[in-house]
């Protein structure tokens, strides 16, 4: 008698819409709002001068936290944002392909890819996170539910640093709508403020969306 499990892979491949020979588009972080929703959310954000950096440390935002088994948040995002990502028993990505939507570059080594915090940790600190609990900051730094984490070219992530959109925008202008919508969504979800230059930059980035 055949085990019903023999049919399981076939059944799953029928369910799996990615089985088509056409390559699936690069996965995007979840819950990116439409342009009009992002414009409404931006209008609702508190506008305040940039707060103090005093007391800030990356260690106050624990990451990368364990998500499941041996996999931490970075490894989960590498898998989510890449294609054909193979991981070893410790969850390290041993092969795969990563498209960086900030600059359009493609990488085949995980070491060339950083997981960007869309709203950088120190930017969050200066716009409200200094008063949070450590647990809240850990949630923010490891958030897989909002568009806060994205796999991008490491050099581009480093060029961004802790800059907001008023000081740094991704090289691909075609990504401005998505970038601004992600930024606004995260600030909105976490009740973080924007400064006035940041707000007007985001308004112009979202104007054509
Ligand atoms: C949002 O942040 C401001 C300033 O820190 C605070 O006064 C307000 O209570 C917060 N709102 C919510 C819903 O947490």
PDB file of C-alpha atoms and ligand atoms in Angstrom:
ATOM      1  CA  UNK A   1       0.000   0.000   0.000  1.00  0.00           C
ATOM      2  CA  UNK A   2       1.352   3.415  -0.938  1.00  0.00           C
ATOM      3  CA  UNK A   3       1.851   5.857   1.891  1.00  0.00           C
ATOM      4  CA  UNK A   4      -0.301   8.941   1.512  1.00  0.00           C
ATOM      5  CA  UNK A   5       2.843  10.958   2.235  1.00  0.00           C
ATOM      6  CA  UNK A   6       4.198  10.090  -1.212  1.00  0.00           C
ATOM      7  CA  UNK A   7       1.454  12.261  -2.688  1.00  0.00           C
ATOM      8  CA  UNK A   8       2.087  15.158  -0.323  1.00  0.00           C
ATOM      9  CA  UNK A   9       4.878  16.840  -2.343  1.00  0.00           C
ATOM     10  CA  UNK A  10       2.726  16.649  -5.484  1.00  0.00           C
ATOM     11  CA  UNK A  11      -0.218  18.113  -3.621  1.00  0.00           C
ATOM     12  CA  UNK A  12       1.946  20.942  -2.241  1.00  0.00           C
ATOM     13  CA  UNK A  13       3.407  21.712  -5.653  1.00  0.00           C
ATOM     14  CA  UNK A  14      -0.119  22.154  -7.016  1.00  0.00           C
ATOM     15  CA  UNK A  15      -0.883  24.566  -4.196  1.00  0.00           C
ATOM     16  CA  UNK A  16       2.417  26.402  -4.635  1.00  0.00           C
ATOM     17  CA  UNK A  17       1.850  29.200  -7.129  1.00  0.00           C
ATOM     18  CA  UNK A  18       5.629  29.767  -7.274  1.00  0.00           C
ATOM     19  CA  UNK A  19       5.973  26.506  -9.184  1.00  0.00           C
ATOM     20  CA  UNK A  20       5.410  28.422 -12.433  1.00  0.00           C
ATOM     21  CA  UNK A  21       8.520  28.667 -14.665  1.00  0.00           C
ATOM     22  CA  UNK A  22       8.224  32.477 -14.640  1.00  0.00           C
ATOM     23  CA  UNK A  23      10.452  33.752 -11.816  1.00  0.00           C
ATOM     24  CA  UNK A  24       8.460  35.174  -8.942  1.00  0.00           C
ATOM     25  CA  UNK A  25       9.039  38.870  -8.262  1.00  0.00           C
ATOM     26  CA  UNK A  26      11.346  39.586  -5.342  1.00  0.00           C
ATOM     27  CA  UNK A  27       9.432  39.231  -2.082  1.00  0.00           C
ATOM     28  CA  UNK A  28       8.729  42.530  -0.416  1.00  0.00           C
ATOM     29  CA  UNK A  29       8.444  43.292   3.270  1.00  0.00           C
ATOM     30  CA  UNK A  30       4.869  42.949   4.545  1.00  0.00           C
ATOM     31  CA  UNK A  31       2.253  45.628   4.995  1.00  0.00           C
ATOM     32  CA  UNK A  32       3.577  48.336   2.727  1.00  0.00           C
ATOM     33  CA  UNK A  33       0.669  50.802   2.454  1.00  0.00           C
ATOM     34  CA  UNK A  34      -0.575  52.287  -0.799  1.00  0.00           C
ATOM     35  CA  UNK A  35       0.548  55.797  -1.675  1.00  0.00           C
ATOM     36  CA  UNK A  36      -2.749  57.304  -0.575  1.00  0.00           C
ATOM     37  CA  UNK A  37      -2.743  55.430   2.738  1.00  0.00           C
ATOM     38  CA  UNK A  38       0.856  56.470   3.352  1.00  0.00           C
ATOM     39  CA  UNK A  39      -0.041  60.105   2.650  1.00  0.00           C
ATOM     40  CA  UNK A  40      -2.861  59.921   5.235  1.00  0.00           C
ATOM     41  CA  UNK A  41      -0.594  58.251   7.783  1.00  0.00           C
ATOM     42  CA  UNK A  42       2.096  60.862   7.188  1.00  0.00           C
ATOM     43  CA  UNK A  43      -0.438  63.631   7.789  1.00  0.00           C
ATOM     44  CA  UNK A  44      -1.262  62.032  11.148  1.00  0.00           C
ATOM     45  CA  UNK A  45       2.355  61.832  12.387  1.00  0.00           C
ATOM     46  CA  UNK A  46       3.473  64.154  15.150  1.00  0.00           C
ATOM     47  CA  UNK A  47       5.932  66.759  13.896  1.00  0.00           C
ATOM     48  CA  UNK A  48       8.730  67.512  16.359  1.00  0.00           C
ATOM     49  CA  UNK A  49      12.357  68.609  16.247  1.00  0.00           C
ATOM     50  CA  UNK A  50      14.939  65.822  16.192  1.00  0.00           C
ATOM     51  CA  UNK A  51      15.387  64.603  19.767  1.00  0.00           C
ATOM     52  CA  UNK A  52      18.626  64.053  21.645  1.00  0.00           C
ATOM     53  CA  UNK A  53      21.011  61.211  20.859  1.00  0.00           C
ATOM     54  CA  UNK A  54      22.104  61.187  24.515  1.00  0.00           C
ATOM     55  CA  UNK A  55      21.981  57.744  26.055  1.00  0.00           C
ATOM     56  CA  UNK A  56      21.613  55.951  22.723  1.00  0.00           C
ATOM     57  CA  UNK A  57      23.264  52.602  22.180  1.00  0.00           C
ATOM     58  CA  UNK A  58      22.476  49.869  19.665  1.00  0.00           C
ATOM     59  CA  UNK A  59      22.566  47.468  22.610  1.00  0.00           C
ATOM     60  CA  UNK A  60      19.371  49.070  23.880  1.00  0.00           C
ATOM     61  CA  UNK A  61      17.629  47.524  20.831  1.00  0.00           C
ATOM     62  CA  UNK A  62      18.475  43.815  21.239  1.00  0.00           C
ATOM     63  CA  UNK A  63      18.859  42.062  17.866  1.00  0.00           C
ATOM     64  CA  UNK A  64      18.979  39.721  16.126  1.00  0.00           C
ATOM     65  CA  UNK A  65      16.580  37.757  18.271  1.00  0.00           C
ATOM     66  CA  UNK A  66      15.868  34.059  17.813  1.00  0.00           C
ATOM     67  CA  UNK A  67      12.722  33.598  15.742  1.00  0.00           C
ATOM     68  CA  UNK A  68      12.425  29.823  15.600  1.00  0.00           C
ATOM     69  CA  UNK A  69      14.786  26.889  16.015  1.00  0.00           C
ATOM     70  CA  UNK A  70      18.304  28.044  15.159  1.00  0.00           C
ATOM     71  CA  UNK A  71      17.100  30.974  13.014  1.00  0.00           C
ATOM     72  CA  UNK A  72      17.459  34.571  14.107  1.00  0.00           C
ATOM     73  CA  UNK A  73      15.710  37.565  12.593  1.00  0.00           C
ATOM     74  CA  UNK A  74      18.493  38.325  10.099  1.00  0.00           C
ATOM     75  CA  UNK A  75      18.401  34.759   8.802  1.00  0.00           C
ATOM     76  CA  UNK A  76      14.613  34.804   8.481  1.00  0.00           C
ATOM     77  CA  UNK A  77      14.739  38.020   6.430  1.00  0.00           C
ATOM     78  CA  UNK A  78      17.560  36.672   4.245  1.00  0.00           C
ATOM     79  CA  UNK A  79      15.370  33.690   3.444  1.00  0.00           C
ATOM     80  CA  UNK A  80      12.257  35.824   2.911  1.00  0.00           C
ATOM     81  CA  UNK A  81      13.895  38.396   0.660  1.00  0.00           C
ATOM     82  CA  UNK A  82      16.097  36.060  -1.374  1.00  0.00           C
ATOM     83  CA  UNK A  83      15.383  33.453  -3.997  1.00  0.00           C
ATOM     84  CA  UNK A  84      16.549  29.832  -3.816  1.00  0.00           C
ATOM     85  CA  UNK A  85      18.088  30.488  -0.414  1.00  0.00           C
ATOM     86  CA  UNK A  86      19.694  27.382   1.080  1.00  0.00           C
ATOM     87  CA  UNK A  87      20.445  27.375   4.797  1.00  0.00           C
ATOM     88  CA  UNK A  88      22.600  25.028   6.830  1.00  0.00           C
ATOM     89  CA  UNK A  89      21.629  23.402  10.123  1.00  0.00           C
ATOM     90  CA  UNK A  90      22.557  26.566  12.035  1.00  0.00           C
ATOM     91  CA  UNK A  91      20.321  28.578   9.659  1.00  0.00           C
ATOM     92  CA  UNK A  92      23.224  30.377   7.951  1.00  0.00           C
ATOM     93  CA  UNK A  93      22.507  31.019   4.263  1.00  0.00           C
ATOM     94  CA  UNK A  94      25.012  28.978   2.247  1.00  0.00           C
ATOM     95  CA  UNK A  95      23.675  29.953  -1.176  1.00  0.00           C
ATOM     96  CA  UNK A  96      20.959  32.034  -2.745  1.00  0.00           C
ATOM     97  CA  UNK A  97      20.310  35.172  -4.746  1.00  0.00           C
ATOM     98  CA  UNK A  98      19.384  38.573  -3.373  1.00  0.00           C
ATOM     99  CA  UNK A  99      18.015  41.522  -5.302  1.00  0.00           C
ATOM    100  CA  UNK A 100      18.548  44.802  -3.449  1.00  0.00           C
ATOM    101  CA  UNK A 101      15.600  47.073  -4.260  1.00  0.00           C
ATOM    102  CA  UNK A 102      17.407  50.192  -3.019  1.00  0.00           C
ATOM    103  CA  UNK A 103      19.986  50.046  -5.828  1.00  0.00           C
ATOM    104  CA  UNK A 104      18.986  47.208  -8.150  1.00  0.00           C
ATOM    105  CA  UNK A 105      22.108  45.136  -7.418  1.00  0.00           C
ATOM    106  CA  UNK A 106      21.998  41.341  -7.285  1.00  0.00           C
ATOM    107  CA  UNK A 107      24.163  39.330  -4.897  1.00  0.00           C
ATOM    108  CA  UNK A 108      24.819  35.627  -4.504  1.00  0.00           C
ATOM    109  CA  UNK A 109      26.623  35.729  -1.155  1.00  0.00           C
ATOM    110  CA  UNK A 110      24.738  36.548   2.020  1.00  0.00           C
ATOM    111  CA  UNK A 111      27.835  38.373   3.291  1.00  0.00           C
ATOM    112  CA  UNK A 112      27.206  41.104   0.679  1.00  0.00           C
ATOM    113  CA  UNK A 113      23.732  41.721   2.043  1.00  0.00           C
ATOM    114  CA  UNK A 114      22.716  43.649   5.161  1.00  0.00           C
ATOM    115  CA  UNK A 115      19.334  43.642   6.801  1.00  0.00           C
ATOM    116  CA  UNK A 116      18.420  47.305   6.857  1.00  0.00           C
ATOM    117  CA  UNK A 117      16.273  48.765   9.606  1.00  0.00           C
ATOM    118  CA  UNK A 118      14.021  50.969   7.467  1.00  0.00           C
ATOM    119  CA  UNK A 119      13.700  53.422  10.345  1.00  0.00           C
ATOM    120  CA  UNK A 120      17.211  53.210  11.805  1.00  0.00           C
ATOM    121  CA  UNK A 121      17.537  52.465  15.500  1.00  0.00           C
ATOM    122  CA  UNK A 122      19.123  55.787  16.413  1.00  0.00           C
ATOM    123  CA  UNK A 123      16.598  57.677  14.289  1.00  0.00           C
ATOM    124  CA  UNK A 124      13.884  55.913  16.287  1.00  0.00           C
ATOM    125  CA  UNK A 125      15.676  56.821  19.525  1.00  0.00           C
ATOM    126  CA  UNK A 126      15.605  60.502  18.561  1.00  0.00           C
ATOM    127  CA  UNK A 127      11.941  60.387  17.520  1.00  0.00           C
ATOM    128  CA  UNK A 128      10.367  58.636  20.499  1.00  0.00           C
ATOM    129  CA  UNK A 129      12.006  55.277  21.256  1.00  0.00           C
ATOM    130  CA  UNK A 130      14.178  56.674  24.069  1.00  0.00           C
ATOM    131  CA  UNK A 131      11.168  56.364  26.375  1.00  0.00           C
ATOM    132  CA  UNK A 132      10.295  52.787  25.392  1.00  0.00           C
ATOM    133  CA  UNK A 133      10.910  49.609  27.364  1.00  0.00           C
ATOM    134  CA  UNK A 134      13.704  47.336  26.185  1.00  0.00           C
ATOM    135  CA  UNK A 135      11.054  44.802  25.144  1.00  0.00           C
ATOM    136  CA  UNK A 136       9.431  47.371  22.871  1.00  0.00           C
ATOM    137  CA  UNK A 137      12.790  48.271  21.366  1.00  0.00           C
ATOM    138  CA  UNK A 138      13.567  44.602  20.778  1.00  0.00           C
ATOM    139  CA  UNK A 139      10.230  44.193  19.008  1.00  0.00           C
ATOM    140  CA  UNK A 140      11.044  47.205  16.831  1.00  0.00           C
ATOM    141  CA  UNK A 141      14.522  45.970  15.924  1.00  0.00           C
ATOM    142  CA  UNK A 142      13.212  42.497  14.967  1.00  0.00           C
ATOM    143  CA  UNK A 143       9.816  43.392  13.500  1.00  0.00           C
ATOM    144  CA  UNK A 144       8.744  40.952  10.785  1.00  0.00           C
ATOM    145  CA  UNK A 145       5.143  42.232  10.694  1.00  0.00           C
ATOM    146  CA  UNK A 146       5.789  45.776   9.507  1.00  0.00           C
ATOM    147  CA  UNK A 147       7.972  46.908   6.581  1.00  0.00           C
ATOM    148  CA  UNK A 148      10.860  47.640   8.950  1.00  0.00           C
ATOM    149  CA  UNK A 149      13.404  45.038   7.757  1.00  0.00           C
ATOM    150  CA  UNK A 150      14.715  44.540   4.238  1.00  0.00           C
ATOM    151  CA  UNK A 151      17.709  42.772   2.704  1.00  0.00           C
ATOM    152  CA  UNK A 152      19.834  45.254   0.743  1.00  0.00           C
ATOM    153  CA  UNK A 153      23.390  45.775  -0.505  1.00  0.00           C
ATOM    154  CA  UNK A 154      25.630  46.140   2.555  1.00  0.00           C
ATOM    155  CA  UNK A 155      27.462  49.239   1.261  1.00  0.00           C
ATOM    156  CA  UNK A 156      24.165  50.972   0.540  1.00  0.00           C
ATOM    157  CA  UNK A 157      22.899  50.193   4.029  1.00  0.00           C
ATOM    158  CA  UNK A 158      26.097  51.642   5.453  1.00  0.00           C
ATOM    159  CA  UNK A 159      25.763  54.789   3.322  1.00  0.00           C
ATOM    160  CA  UNK A 160      22.256  55.235   4.713  1.00  0.00           C
ATOM    161  CA  UNK A 161      23.497  54.896   8.291  1.00  0.00           C
ATOM    162  CA  UNK A 162      21.011  56.534  10.625  1.00  0.00           C
ATOM    163  CA  UNK A 163      19.854  59.122   8.112  1.00  0.00           C
ATOM    164  CA  UNK A 164      16.232  59.899   7.508  1.00  0.00           C
ATOM    165  CA  UNK A 165      14.818  60.527   4.014  1.00  0.00           C
ATOM    166  CA  UNK A 166      15.594  64.250   4.331  1.00  0.00           C
ATOM    167  CA  UNK A 167      19.304  63.318   4.248  1.00  0.00           C
ATOM    168  CA  UNK A 168      19.437  60.017   2.381  1.00  0.00           C
ATOM    169  CA  UNK A 169      17.265  58.366  -0.255  1.00  0.00           C
ATOM    170  CA  UNK A 170      17.882  55.106  -2.109  1.00  0.00           C
ATOM    171  CA  UNK A 171      19.850  55.291  -5.385  1.00  0.00           C
ATOM    172  CA  UNK A 172      16.864  54.037  -7.418  1.00  0.00           C
ATOM    173  CA  UNK A 173      14.348  56.877  -7.712  1.00  0.00           C
ATOM    174  CA  UNK A 174      11.868  54.260  -8.961  1.00  0.00           C
ATOM    175  CA  UNK A 175      11.873  52.933  -5.386  1.00  0.00           C
ATOM    176  CA  UNK A 176      10.996  56.255  -3.739  1.00  0.00           C
ATOM    177  CA  UNK A 177       7.265  55.518  -3.444  1.00  0.00           C
ATOM    178  CA  UNK A 178       7.842  52.165  -1.792  1.00  0.00           C
ATOM    179  CA  UNK A 179      10.638  53.499   0.409  1.00  0.00           C
ATOM    180  CA  UNK A 180       8.607  56.454   1.670  1.00  0.00           C
ATOM    181  CA  UNK A 181       5.519  54.282   2.227  1.00  0.00           C
ATOM    182  CA  UNK A 182       7.571  51.811   4.284  1.00  0.00           C
ATOM    183  CA  UNK A 183       9.152  54.600   6.331  1.00  0.00           C
ATOM    184  CA  UNK A 184       5.818  56.272   7.089  1.00  0.00           C
ATOM    185  CA  UNK A 185       4.141  52.983   7.994  1.00  0.00           C
ATOM    186  CA  UNK A 186       6.823  52.147  10.565  1.00  0.00           C
ATOM    187  CA  UNK A 187       6.763  55.625  12.143  1.00  0.00           C
ATOM    188  CA  UNK A 188       2.971  55.449  12.208  1.00  0.00           C
ATOM    189  CA  UNK A 189       2.798  51.987  13.813  1.00  0.00           C
ATOM    190  CA  UNK A 190       5.321  52.937  16.483  1.00  0.00           C
ATOM    191  CA  UNK A 191       4.081  56.455  17.221  1.00  0.00           C
ATOM    192  CA  UNK A 192       7.404  58.001  16.238  1.00  0.00           C
ATOM    193  CA  UNK A 193       7.651  61.663  15.298  1.00  0.00           C
ATOM    194  CA  UNK A 194       8.949  63.221  12.083  1.00  0.00           C
ATOM    195  CA  UNK A 195      10.871  66.463  11.822  1.00  0.00           C
ATOM    196  CA  UNK A 196       9.592  69.087   9.402  1.00  0.00           C
ATOM    197  CA  UNK A 197      12.282  68.486   6.733  1.00  0.00           C
ATOM    198  CA  UNK A 198      11.626  64.768   6.930  1.00  0.00           C
ATOM    199  CA  UNK A 199       7.887  65.332   6.537  1.00  0.00           C
ATOM    200  CA  UNK A 200       8.203  67.565   3.486  1.00  0.00           C
ATOM    201  CA  UNK A 201      10.683  65.157   1.849  1.00  0.00           C
ATOM    202  CA  UNK A 202       8.278  62.260   2.425  1.00  0.00           C
ATOM    203  CA  UNK A 203       5.396  64.306   1.010  1.00  0.00           C
ATOM    204  CA  UNK A 204       7.324  64.903  -2.179  1.00  0.00           C
ATOM    205  CA  UNK A 205       8.481  61.275  -2.411  1.00  0.00           C
ATOM    206  CA  UNK A 206       4.849  60.146  -2.055  1.00  0.00           C
ATOM    207  CA  UNK A 207       3.358  62.778  -4.320  1.00  0.00           C
ATOM    208  CA  UNK A 208       3.505  60.730  -7.495  1.00  0.00           C
ATOM    209  CA  UNK A 209       2.468  57.404  -5.970  1.00  0.00           C
TER     210      UNK A 209
HETATM  211  C1  LIG B   1       2.711  58.964  21.210  1.00  0.00           C
HETATM  212  O1  LIG B   1       3.882  59.622  21.633  1.00  0.00           O
HETATM  213  C2  LIG B   1       3.629  60.834  22.322  1.00  0.00           C
HETATM  214  C3  LIG B   1       4.959  61.502  22.581  1.00  0.00           C
HETATM  215  O2  LIG B   1       5.896  60.614  23.103  1.00  0.00           O
HETATM  216  C4  LIG B   1       2.838  60.560  23.571  1.00  0.00           C
HETATM  217  O3  LIG B   1       2.553  61.779  24.235  1.00  0.00           O
HETATM  218  C5  LIG B   1       1.536  59.862  23.206  1.00  0.00           C
HETATM  219  O4  LIG B   1       0.853  59.489  24.370  1.00  0.00           O
HETATM  220  C6  LIG B   1       1.816  58.624  22.380  1.00  0.00           C
HETATM  221  N1  LIG B   1       0.583  58.047  21.895  1.00  0.00           N
HETATM  222  C7  LIG B   1       0.306  56.761  22.012  1.00  0.00           C
HETATM  223  C8  LIG B   1      -1.002  56.326  21.443  1.00  0.00           C
HETATM  224  O5  LIG B   1       1.041  55.976  22.551  1.00  0.00           O
END
